[in-house]
Short mmCIF file of C-alpha atoms and ligand atoms in Angstrom, two decimals:
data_model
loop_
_atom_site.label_atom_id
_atom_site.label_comp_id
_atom_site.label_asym_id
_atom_site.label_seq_id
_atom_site.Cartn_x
_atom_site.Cartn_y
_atom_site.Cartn_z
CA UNK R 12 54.46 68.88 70.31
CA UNK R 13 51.69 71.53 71.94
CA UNK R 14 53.27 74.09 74.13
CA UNK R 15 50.78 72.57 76.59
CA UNK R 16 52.68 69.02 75.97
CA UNK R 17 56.24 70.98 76.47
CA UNK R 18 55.15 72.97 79.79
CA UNK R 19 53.74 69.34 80.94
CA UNK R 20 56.68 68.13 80.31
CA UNK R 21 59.18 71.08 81.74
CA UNK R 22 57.17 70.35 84.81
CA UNK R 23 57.44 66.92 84.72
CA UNK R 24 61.46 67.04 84.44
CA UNK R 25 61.83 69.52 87.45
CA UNK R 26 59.57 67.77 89.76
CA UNK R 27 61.44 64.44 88.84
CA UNK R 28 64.67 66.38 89.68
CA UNK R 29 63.28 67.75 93.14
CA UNK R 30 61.79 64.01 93.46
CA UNK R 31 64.69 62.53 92.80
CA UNK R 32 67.08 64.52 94.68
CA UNK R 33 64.95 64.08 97.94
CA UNK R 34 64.39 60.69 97.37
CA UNK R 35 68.57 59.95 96.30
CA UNK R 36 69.19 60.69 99.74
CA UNK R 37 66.37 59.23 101.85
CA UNK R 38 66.41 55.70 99.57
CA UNK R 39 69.63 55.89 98.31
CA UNK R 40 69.58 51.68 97.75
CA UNK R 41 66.03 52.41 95.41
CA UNK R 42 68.23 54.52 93.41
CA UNK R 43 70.42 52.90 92.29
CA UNK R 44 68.24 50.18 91.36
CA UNK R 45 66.39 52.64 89.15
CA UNK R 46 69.60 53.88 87.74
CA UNK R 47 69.10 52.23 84.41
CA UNK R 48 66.18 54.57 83.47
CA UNK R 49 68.58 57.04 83.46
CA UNK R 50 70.72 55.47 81.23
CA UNK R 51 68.48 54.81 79.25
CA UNK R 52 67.32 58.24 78.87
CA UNK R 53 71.12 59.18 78.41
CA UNK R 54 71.73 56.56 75.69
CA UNK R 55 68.80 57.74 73.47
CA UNK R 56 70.45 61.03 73.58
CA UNK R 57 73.82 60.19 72.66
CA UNK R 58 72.39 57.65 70.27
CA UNK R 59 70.94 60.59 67.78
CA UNK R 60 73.64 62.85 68.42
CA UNK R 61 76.25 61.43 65.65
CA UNK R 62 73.66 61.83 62.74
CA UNK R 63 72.00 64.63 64.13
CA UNK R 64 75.35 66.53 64.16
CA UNK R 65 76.10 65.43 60.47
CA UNK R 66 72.74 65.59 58.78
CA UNK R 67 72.20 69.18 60.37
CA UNK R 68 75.65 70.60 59.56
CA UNK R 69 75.48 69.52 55.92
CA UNK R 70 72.00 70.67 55.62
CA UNK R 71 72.68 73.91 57.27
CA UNK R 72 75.64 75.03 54.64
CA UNK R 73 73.79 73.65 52.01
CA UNK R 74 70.60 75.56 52.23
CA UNK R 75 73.06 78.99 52.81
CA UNK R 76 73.81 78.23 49.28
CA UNK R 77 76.73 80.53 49.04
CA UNK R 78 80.57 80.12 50.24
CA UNK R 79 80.25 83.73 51.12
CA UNK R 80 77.06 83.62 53.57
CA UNK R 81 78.50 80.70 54.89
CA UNK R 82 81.79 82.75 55.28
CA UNK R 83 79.59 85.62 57.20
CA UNK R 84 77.88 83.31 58.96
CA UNK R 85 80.85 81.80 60.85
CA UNK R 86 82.57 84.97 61.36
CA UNK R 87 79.51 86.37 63.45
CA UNK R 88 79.56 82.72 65.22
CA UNK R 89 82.76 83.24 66.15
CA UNK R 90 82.38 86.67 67.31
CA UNK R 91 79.55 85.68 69.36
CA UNK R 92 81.30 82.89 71.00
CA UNK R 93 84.66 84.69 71.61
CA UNK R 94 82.80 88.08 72.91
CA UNK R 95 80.32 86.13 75.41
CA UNK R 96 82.98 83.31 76.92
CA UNK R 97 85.42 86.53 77.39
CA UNK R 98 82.46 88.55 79.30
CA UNK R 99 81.68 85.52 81.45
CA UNK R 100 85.39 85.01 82.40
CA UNK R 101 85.47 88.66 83.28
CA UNK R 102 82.65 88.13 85.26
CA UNK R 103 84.09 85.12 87.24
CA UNK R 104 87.40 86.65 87.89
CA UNK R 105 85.12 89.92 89.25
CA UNK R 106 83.66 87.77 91.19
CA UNK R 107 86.35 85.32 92.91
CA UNK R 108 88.27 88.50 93.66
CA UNK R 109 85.43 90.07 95.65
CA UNK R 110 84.00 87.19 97.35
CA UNK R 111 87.49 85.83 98.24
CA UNK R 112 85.70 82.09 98.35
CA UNK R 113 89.22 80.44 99.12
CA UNK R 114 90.45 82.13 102.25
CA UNK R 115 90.91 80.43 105.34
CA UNK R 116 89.76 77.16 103.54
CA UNK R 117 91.44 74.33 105.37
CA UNK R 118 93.45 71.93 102.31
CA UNK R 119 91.89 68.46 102.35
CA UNK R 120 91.19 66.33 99.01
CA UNK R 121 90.80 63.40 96.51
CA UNK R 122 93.44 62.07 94.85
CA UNK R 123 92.93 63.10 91.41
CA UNK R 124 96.41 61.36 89.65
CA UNK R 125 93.95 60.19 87.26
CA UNK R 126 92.30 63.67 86.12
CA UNK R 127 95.92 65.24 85.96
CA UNK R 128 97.18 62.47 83.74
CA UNK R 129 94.17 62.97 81.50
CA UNK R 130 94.81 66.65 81.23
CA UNK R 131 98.39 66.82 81.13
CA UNK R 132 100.53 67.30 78.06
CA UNK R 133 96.89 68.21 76.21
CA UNK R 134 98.13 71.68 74.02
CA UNK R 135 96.15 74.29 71.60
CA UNK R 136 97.83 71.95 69.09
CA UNK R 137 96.48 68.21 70.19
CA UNK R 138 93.39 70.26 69.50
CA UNK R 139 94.15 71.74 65.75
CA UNK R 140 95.32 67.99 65.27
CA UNK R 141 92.45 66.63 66.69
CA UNK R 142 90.13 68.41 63.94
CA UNK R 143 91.07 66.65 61.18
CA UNK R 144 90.10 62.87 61.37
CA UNK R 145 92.56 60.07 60.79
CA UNK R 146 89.17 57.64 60.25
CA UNK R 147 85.64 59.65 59.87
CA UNK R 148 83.84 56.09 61.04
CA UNK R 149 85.95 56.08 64.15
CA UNK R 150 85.67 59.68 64.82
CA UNK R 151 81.47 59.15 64.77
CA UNK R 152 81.98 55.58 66.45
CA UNK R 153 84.14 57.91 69.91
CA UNK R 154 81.15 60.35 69.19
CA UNK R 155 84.08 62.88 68.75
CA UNK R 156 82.43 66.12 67.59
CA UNK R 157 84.51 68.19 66.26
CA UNK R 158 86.35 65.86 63.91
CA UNK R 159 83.17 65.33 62.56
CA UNK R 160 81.65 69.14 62.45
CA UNK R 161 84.65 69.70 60.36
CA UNK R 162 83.95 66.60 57.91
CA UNK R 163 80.20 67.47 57.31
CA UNK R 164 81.19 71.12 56.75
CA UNK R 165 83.68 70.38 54.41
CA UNK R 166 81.02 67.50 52.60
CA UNK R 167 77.95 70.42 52.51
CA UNK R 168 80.11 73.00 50.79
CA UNK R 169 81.30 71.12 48.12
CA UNK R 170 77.95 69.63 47.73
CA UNK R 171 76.74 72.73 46.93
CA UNK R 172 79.53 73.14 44.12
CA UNK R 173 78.42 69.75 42.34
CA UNK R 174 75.12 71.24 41.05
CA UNK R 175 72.26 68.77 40.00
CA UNK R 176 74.54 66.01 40.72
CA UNK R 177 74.09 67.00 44.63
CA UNK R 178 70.33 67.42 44.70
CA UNK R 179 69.84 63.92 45.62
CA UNK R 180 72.35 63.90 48.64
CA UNK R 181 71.18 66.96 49.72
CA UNK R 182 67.35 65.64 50.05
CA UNK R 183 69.05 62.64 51.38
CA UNK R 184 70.28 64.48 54.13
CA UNK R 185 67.28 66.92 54.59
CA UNK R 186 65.05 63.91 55.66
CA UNK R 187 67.44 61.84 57.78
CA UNK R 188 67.52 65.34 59.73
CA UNK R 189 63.94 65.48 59.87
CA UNK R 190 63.24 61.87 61.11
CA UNK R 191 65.82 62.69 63.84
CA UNK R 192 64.31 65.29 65.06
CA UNK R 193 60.97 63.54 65.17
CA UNK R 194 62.88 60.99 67.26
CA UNK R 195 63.81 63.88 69.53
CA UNK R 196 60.23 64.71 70.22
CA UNK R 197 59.55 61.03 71.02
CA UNK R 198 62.66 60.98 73.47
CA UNK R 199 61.54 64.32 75.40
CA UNK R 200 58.76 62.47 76.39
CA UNK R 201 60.79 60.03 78.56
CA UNK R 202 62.70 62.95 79.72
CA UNK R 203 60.99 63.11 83.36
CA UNK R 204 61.44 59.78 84.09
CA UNK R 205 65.12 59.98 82.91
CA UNK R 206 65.37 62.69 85.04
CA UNK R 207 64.32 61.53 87.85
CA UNK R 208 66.54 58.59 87.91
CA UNK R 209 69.61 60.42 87.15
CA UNK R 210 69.67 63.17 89.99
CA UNK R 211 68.18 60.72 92.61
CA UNK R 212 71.15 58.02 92.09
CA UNK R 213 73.54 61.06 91.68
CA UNK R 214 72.15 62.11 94.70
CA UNK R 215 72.79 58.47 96.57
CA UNK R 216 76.14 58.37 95.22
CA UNK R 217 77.24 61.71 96.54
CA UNK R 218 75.10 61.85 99.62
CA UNK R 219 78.76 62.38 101.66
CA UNK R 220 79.80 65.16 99.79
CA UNK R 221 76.29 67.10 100.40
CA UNK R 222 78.29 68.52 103.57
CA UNK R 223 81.24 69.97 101.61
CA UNK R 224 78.95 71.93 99.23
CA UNK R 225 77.58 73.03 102.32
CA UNK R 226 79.63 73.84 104.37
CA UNK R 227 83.93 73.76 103.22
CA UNK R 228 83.49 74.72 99.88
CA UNK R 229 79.76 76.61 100.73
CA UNK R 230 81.66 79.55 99.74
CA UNK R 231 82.98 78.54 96.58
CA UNK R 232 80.35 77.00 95.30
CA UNK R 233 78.37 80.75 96.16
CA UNK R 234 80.87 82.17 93.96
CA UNK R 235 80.62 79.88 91.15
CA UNK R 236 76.79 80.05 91.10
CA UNK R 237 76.32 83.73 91.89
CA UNK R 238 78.78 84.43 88.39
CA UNK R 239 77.03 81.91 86.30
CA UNK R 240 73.66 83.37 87.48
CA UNK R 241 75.26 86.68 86.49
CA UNK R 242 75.87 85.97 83.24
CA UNK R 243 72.33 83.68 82.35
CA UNK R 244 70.54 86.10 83.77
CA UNK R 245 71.96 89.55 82.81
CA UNK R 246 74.79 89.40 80.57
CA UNK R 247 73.10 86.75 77.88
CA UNK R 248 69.25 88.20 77.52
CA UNK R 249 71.07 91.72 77.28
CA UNK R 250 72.34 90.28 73.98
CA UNK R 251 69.43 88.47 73.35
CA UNK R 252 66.97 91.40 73.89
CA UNK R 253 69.05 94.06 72.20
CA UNK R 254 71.10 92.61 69.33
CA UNK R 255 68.39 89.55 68.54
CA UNK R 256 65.58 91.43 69.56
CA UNK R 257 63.96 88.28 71.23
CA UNK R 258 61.74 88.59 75.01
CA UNK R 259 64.69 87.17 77.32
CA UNK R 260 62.08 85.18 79.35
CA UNK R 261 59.91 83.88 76.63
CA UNK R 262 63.04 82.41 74.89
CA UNK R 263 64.26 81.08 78.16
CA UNK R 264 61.13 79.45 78.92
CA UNK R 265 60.99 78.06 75.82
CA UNK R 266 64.57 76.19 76.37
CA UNK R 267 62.98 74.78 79.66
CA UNK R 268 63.38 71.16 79.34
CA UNK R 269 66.94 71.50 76.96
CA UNK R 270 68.57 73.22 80.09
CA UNK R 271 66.98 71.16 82.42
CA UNK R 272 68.41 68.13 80.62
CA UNK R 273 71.58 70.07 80.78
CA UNK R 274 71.35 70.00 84.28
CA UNK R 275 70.94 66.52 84.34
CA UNK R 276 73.38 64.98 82.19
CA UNK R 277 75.93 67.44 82.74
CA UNK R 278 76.86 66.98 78.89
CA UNK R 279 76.34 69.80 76.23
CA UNK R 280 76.61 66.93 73.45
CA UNK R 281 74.08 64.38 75.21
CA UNK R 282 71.10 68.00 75.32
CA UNK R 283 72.24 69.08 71.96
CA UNK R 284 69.42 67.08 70.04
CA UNK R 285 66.82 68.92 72.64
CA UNK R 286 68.74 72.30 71.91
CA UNK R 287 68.27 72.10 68.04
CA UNK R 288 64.66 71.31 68.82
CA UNK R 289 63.40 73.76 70.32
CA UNK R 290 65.94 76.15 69.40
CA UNK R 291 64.26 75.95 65.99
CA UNK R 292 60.80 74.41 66.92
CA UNK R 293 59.75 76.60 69.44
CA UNK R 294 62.12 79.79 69.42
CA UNK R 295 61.97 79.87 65.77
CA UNK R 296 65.33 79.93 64.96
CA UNK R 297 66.24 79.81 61.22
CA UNK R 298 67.05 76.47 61.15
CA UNK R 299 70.19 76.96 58.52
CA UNK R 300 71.09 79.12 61.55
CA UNK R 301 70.45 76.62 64.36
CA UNK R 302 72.39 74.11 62.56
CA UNK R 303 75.38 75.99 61.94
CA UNK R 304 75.76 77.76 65.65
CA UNK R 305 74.28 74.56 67.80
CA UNK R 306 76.56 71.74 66.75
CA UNK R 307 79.74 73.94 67.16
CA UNK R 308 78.58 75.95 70.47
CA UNK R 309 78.15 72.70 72.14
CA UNK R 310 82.19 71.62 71.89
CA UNK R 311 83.64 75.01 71.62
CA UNK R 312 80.98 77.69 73.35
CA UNK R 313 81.00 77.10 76.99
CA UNK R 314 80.81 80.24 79.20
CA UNK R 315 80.28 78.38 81.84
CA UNK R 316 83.28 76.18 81.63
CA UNK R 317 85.68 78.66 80.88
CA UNK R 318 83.89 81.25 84.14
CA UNK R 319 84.21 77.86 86.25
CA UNK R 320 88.00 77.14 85.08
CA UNK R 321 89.11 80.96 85.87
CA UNK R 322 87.09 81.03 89.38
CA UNK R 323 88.73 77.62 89.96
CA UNK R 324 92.01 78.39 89.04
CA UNK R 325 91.94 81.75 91.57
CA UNK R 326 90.23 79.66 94.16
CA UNK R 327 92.85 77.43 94.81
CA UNK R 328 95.65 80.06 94.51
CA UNK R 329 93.80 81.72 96.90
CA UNK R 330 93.61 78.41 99.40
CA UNK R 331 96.98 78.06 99.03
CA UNK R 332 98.25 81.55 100.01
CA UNK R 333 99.58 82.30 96.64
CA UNK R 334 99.07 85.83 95.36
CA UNK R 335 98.91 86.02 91.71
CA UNK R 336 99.46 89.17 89.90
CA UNK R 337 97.25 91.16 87.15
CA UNK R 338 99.66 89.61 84.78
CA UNK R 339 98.73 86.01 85.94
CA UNK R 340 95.28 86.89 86.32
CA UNK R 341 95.56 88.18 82.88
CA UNK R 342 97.20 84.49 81.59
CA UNK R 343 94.14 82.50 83.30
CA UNK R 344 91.24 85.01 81.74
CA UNK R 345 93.21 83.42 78.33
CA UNK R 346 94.09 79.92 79.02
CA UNK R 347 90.46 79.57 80.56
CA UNK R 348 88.84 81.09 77.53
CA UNK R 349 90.83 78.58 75.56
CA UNK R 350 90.05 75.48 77.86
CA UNK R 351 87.04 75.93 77.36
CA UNK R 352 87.36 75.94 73.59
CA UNK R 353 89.26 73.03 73.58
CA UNK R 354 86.68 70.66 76.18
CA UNK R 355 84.40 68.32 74.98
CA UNK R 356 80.69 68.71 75.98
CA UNK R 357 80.53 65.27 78.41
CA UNK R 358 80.94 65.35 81.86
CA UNK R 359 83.94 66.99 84.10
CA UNK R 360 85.69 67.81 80.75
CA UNK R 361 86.05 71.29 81.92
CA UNK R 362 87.92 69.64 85.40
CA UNK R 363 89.99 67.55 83.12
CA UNK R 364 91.10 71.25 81.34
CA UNK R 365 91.86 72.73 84.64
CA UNK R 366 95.13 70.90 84.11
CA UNK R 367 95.98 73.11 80.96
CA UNK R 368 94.77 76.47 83.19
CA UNK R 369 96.59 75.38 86.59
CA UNK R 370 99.88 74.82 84.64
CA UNK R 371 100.60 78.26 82.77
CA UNK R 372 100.55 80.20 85.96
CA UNK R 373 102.72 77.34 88.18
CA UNK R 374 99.76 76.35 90.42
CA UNK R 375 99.59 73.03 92.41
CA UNK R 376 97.85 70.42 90.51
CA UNK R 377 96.44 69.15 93.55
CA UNK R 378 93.92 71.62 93.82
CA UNK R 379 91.77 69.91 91.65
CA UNK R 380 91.83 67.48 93.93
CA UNK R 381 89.36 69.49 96.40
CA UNK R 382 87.01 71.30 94.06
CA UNK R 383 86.35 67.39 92.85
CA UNK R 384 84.33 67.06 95.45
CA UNK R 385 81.48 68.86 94.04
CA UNK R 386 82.22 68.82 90.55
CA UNK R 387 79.23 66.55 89.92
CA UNK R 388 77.42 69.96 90.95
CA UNK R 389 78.73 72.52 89.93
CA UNK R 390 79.82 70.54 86.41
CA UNK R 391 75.90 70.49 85.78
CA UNK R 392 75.04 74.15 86.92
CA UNK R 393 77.94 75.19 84.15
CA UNK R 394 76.90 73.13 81.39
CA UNK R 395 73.10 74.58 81.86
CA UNK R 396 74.98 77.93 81.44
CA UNK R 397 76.90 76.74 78.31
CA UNK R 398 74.01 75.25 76.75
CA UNK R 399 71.87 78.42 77.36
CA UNK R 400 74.73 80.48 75.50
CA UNK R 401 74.47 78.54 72.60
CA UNK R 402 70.67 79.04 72.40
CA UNK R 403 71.30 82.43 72.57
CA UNK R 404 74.16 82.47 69.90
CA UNK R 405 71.47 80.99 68.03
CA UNK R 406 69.43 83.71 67.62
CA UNK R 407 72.05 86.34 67.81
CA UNK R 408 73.27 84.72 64.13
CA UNK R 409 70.04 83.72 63.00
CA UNK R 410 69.33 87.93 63.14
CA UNK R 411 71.82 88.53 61.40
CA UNK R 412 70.73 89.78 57.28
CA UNK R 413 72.45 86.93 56.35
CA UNK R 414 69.19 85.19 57.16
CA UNK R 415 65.44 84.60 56.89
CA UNK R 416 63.84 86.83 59.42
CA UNK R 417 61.66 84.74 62.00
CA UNK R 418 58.38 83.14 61.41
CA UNK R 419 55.44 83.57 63.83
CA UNK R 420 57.83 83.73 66.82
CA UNK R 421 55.67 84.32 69.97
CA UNK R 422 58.28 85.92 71.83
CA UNK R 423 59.15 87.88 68.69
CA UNK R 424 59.46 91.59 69.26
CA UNK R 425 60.27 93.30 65.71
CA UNK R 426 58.16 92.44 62.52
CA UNK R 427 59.72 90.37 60.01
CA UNK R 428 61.45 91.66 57.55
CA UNK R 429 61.86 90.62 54.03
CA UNK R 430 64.62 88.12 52.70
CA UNK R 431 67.61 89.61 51.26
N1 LIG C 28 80.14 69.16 81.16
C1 LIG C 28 80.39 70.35 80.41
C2 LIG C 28 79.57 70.35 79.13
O1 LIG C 28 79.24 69.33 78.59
C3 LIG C 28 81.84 70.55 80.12
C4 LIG C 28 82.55 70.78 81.43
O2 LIG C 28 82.96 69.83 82.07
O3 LIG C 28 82.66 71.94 81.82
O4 LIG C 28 79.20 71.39 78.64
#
């Protein structure tokens, strides 16, 4: 695809959001009757995700070659993932204890029994568990990511021990990757019409709710926004300029219609085929990077979900009077890191979590029930913010020496420099 194509496109998606979201409320009824473009758009997504995820991962360790770069390489991921959802947290908790969202906030809400029986009884260990499949076919079949990121990196590194024996499954894998991510570029075409039918019937669905956002919970939803925008916007292309040495904007730009889709799905799993795209299409991302750091980020990098979870969690101490120490403070900066770890990138995962946050420091359960009122908001602006970090773990790794310098990047800033 031109970059003429992808800025048609980009604009294409965010007028069908604008279109959609005016037109949601005006012609609600039209909406909904419309709704099944969205799906449709949504089920091509999820449809490549399953191979994408496999034939990537095994193709990324394979072409590392070496146990030891492939060693490296997920130390650094981790690193990256660890330092950036810890600096957005800090940010959030900065932020909620400034702006003071939940004060005076009268207590009204859903009943979210469902959501807390979800969540409840979910531990660090359910998680652990959770990695290692009972059934790979049903683990691919629930679309359950992690199970199977765990699988294919297991498969591509002992591929790589079998020799000539492996060449075949290797190629095997190299071109199921590459058809998929033709199919991407074929989807993204469809994207603004997707679009537009998913935020104008989310729109018509939540027209009531419009009020809260605007007024109740105006202030919380300020606070939420303000930190994310804090850390897209400062915090990640500081990393991005000075430790990838990548342009901030031109990168961003470039990412245009994968966080827009972001937006609209509210799923990290559902945009990761767009991610990988034009992580590696566009940004230039070494791919054997891209593979490794994309699949991963998008179930266990959010920054936005674990910034949402600890602004959340002091929110609704805060609207129920309850002051909670540094100490406590100190227990939700962890258990909202590790919520956010343990969520799955589909929608209100990260609410489902809050469970798991709520609980270590003894707060009432039922506060979830009024942030759910604008959850399908603030659930997408937090998932654009957790799929942006991964882009941006991306190229952190891929500039690390443990890979190819970039190729004719336009928004590269240092020359390339040699392979190892
Ligand atoms: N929807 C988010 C994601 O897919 C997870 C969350 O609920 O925070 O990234």
């Amino acid at each position: 695809m031109t970059r003429k194509t992808g800025n048609l496109i980009l604009i294409g998606m965010i007028t069908g959001a604008v279109l959609g979201a005016i037109g949601g409320y005006y012609l609600p009824e039209f909406f909904f009757k419309i709704s099944f473009l969205g799906t449709v758009f949504l089920n091509a997504l999820k449809m490549i995700v399953v191979p994408l995820i496999v034939a990537s991962m095994i193709m990324g360790v394979t072409s590392l070659g070496d146990i030891r770069k492939l060693g490296k390489t997920a130390g650094y991921t981790f690193l990256f993932y660890l330092t950036t959802t810890g600096l957005s947290v800090f940010v959030g908790l900065i932020m909620v204890n400034l702006l003071r969202p939940g004060i005076g906030v009268e207590q009204l809400g859903t009943d979210v029994s469902d959501i807390v029986a979800k969540g409840q009884g979910k531990t660090l260990i359910d998680v652990v568990v959770g990695l290692i499949p009972e059934n790979i076919i049903d683990a691919a079949a629930r679309a359950d990511i992690l199970p199977l990121i765990f699988f294919s990196l297991l498969f591509g590194a002992i591929l790589t021990s079998i020799g000539e024996k492996g060449k075949p499954v290797v190629a095997f894998f190299e071109a199921i990757n590459l058809v998929i991510m033709k199919m991407v570029t074929i989807i993204i075409y469809f994207a603004p019409i997707g679009v537009l039918a998913i935020i104008g019937e989310i729109v018509a669905r939540e027209r009531d709710s419009v009020q809260d956002l605007l007024s109740r919970l105006g202030m919380y939803t300020l606070t939420v926004i303000l930190a994310l925008l804090v850390h897209a916007l400062i915090t990640l292309p500081l990393l991005l300029r000075f430790i990838a040495k990548r342009r901030p904007f031109g990168y961003f730009k470039n990412m245009g219609e994968a966080l827009a889709t972001a937006f609209t799905t509210a799923s990290s799993s559902a945009t990761l085929p767009l991610t990988m795209d034009l992580v590696e299409e566009r940004n230039k991302v070494d791919s054997r990077a891209a593979s490794f750091v994309l699949p991963l980020g998008a179930t266990i990098n959010m920054d936005g979900t674990a910034m949402y979870e600890a602004v959340a969690a002091i929110f609704i101490a805060q609207v129920y009077g309850i002051d909670l120490s540094i100490g406590q403070q100190v227990v939700i900066f962890l258990t909202a890191t590790l919520a956010s770890i343990g969520a799955a990138g589909i929608p209100h995962a990260g609410t489902v979590m809050m469970v798991f946050v709520l609980t270590a420091v003894d707060l009432p359960l039922e506060g979830i029930g009024f942030i759910w009122a604008i959850d399908w908001f603030l659930d997408r602006c937090r998932t654009t913010v957790n799929v942006w970090g991964d882009s941006v773990g991306a190229a952190v790794v891929g500039s690390t020496k443990e890979f190819t310098s970039y190729t004719a990047a336009s928004d590269k800033i240092e020359p390339s420099q040699p392979n190892e």
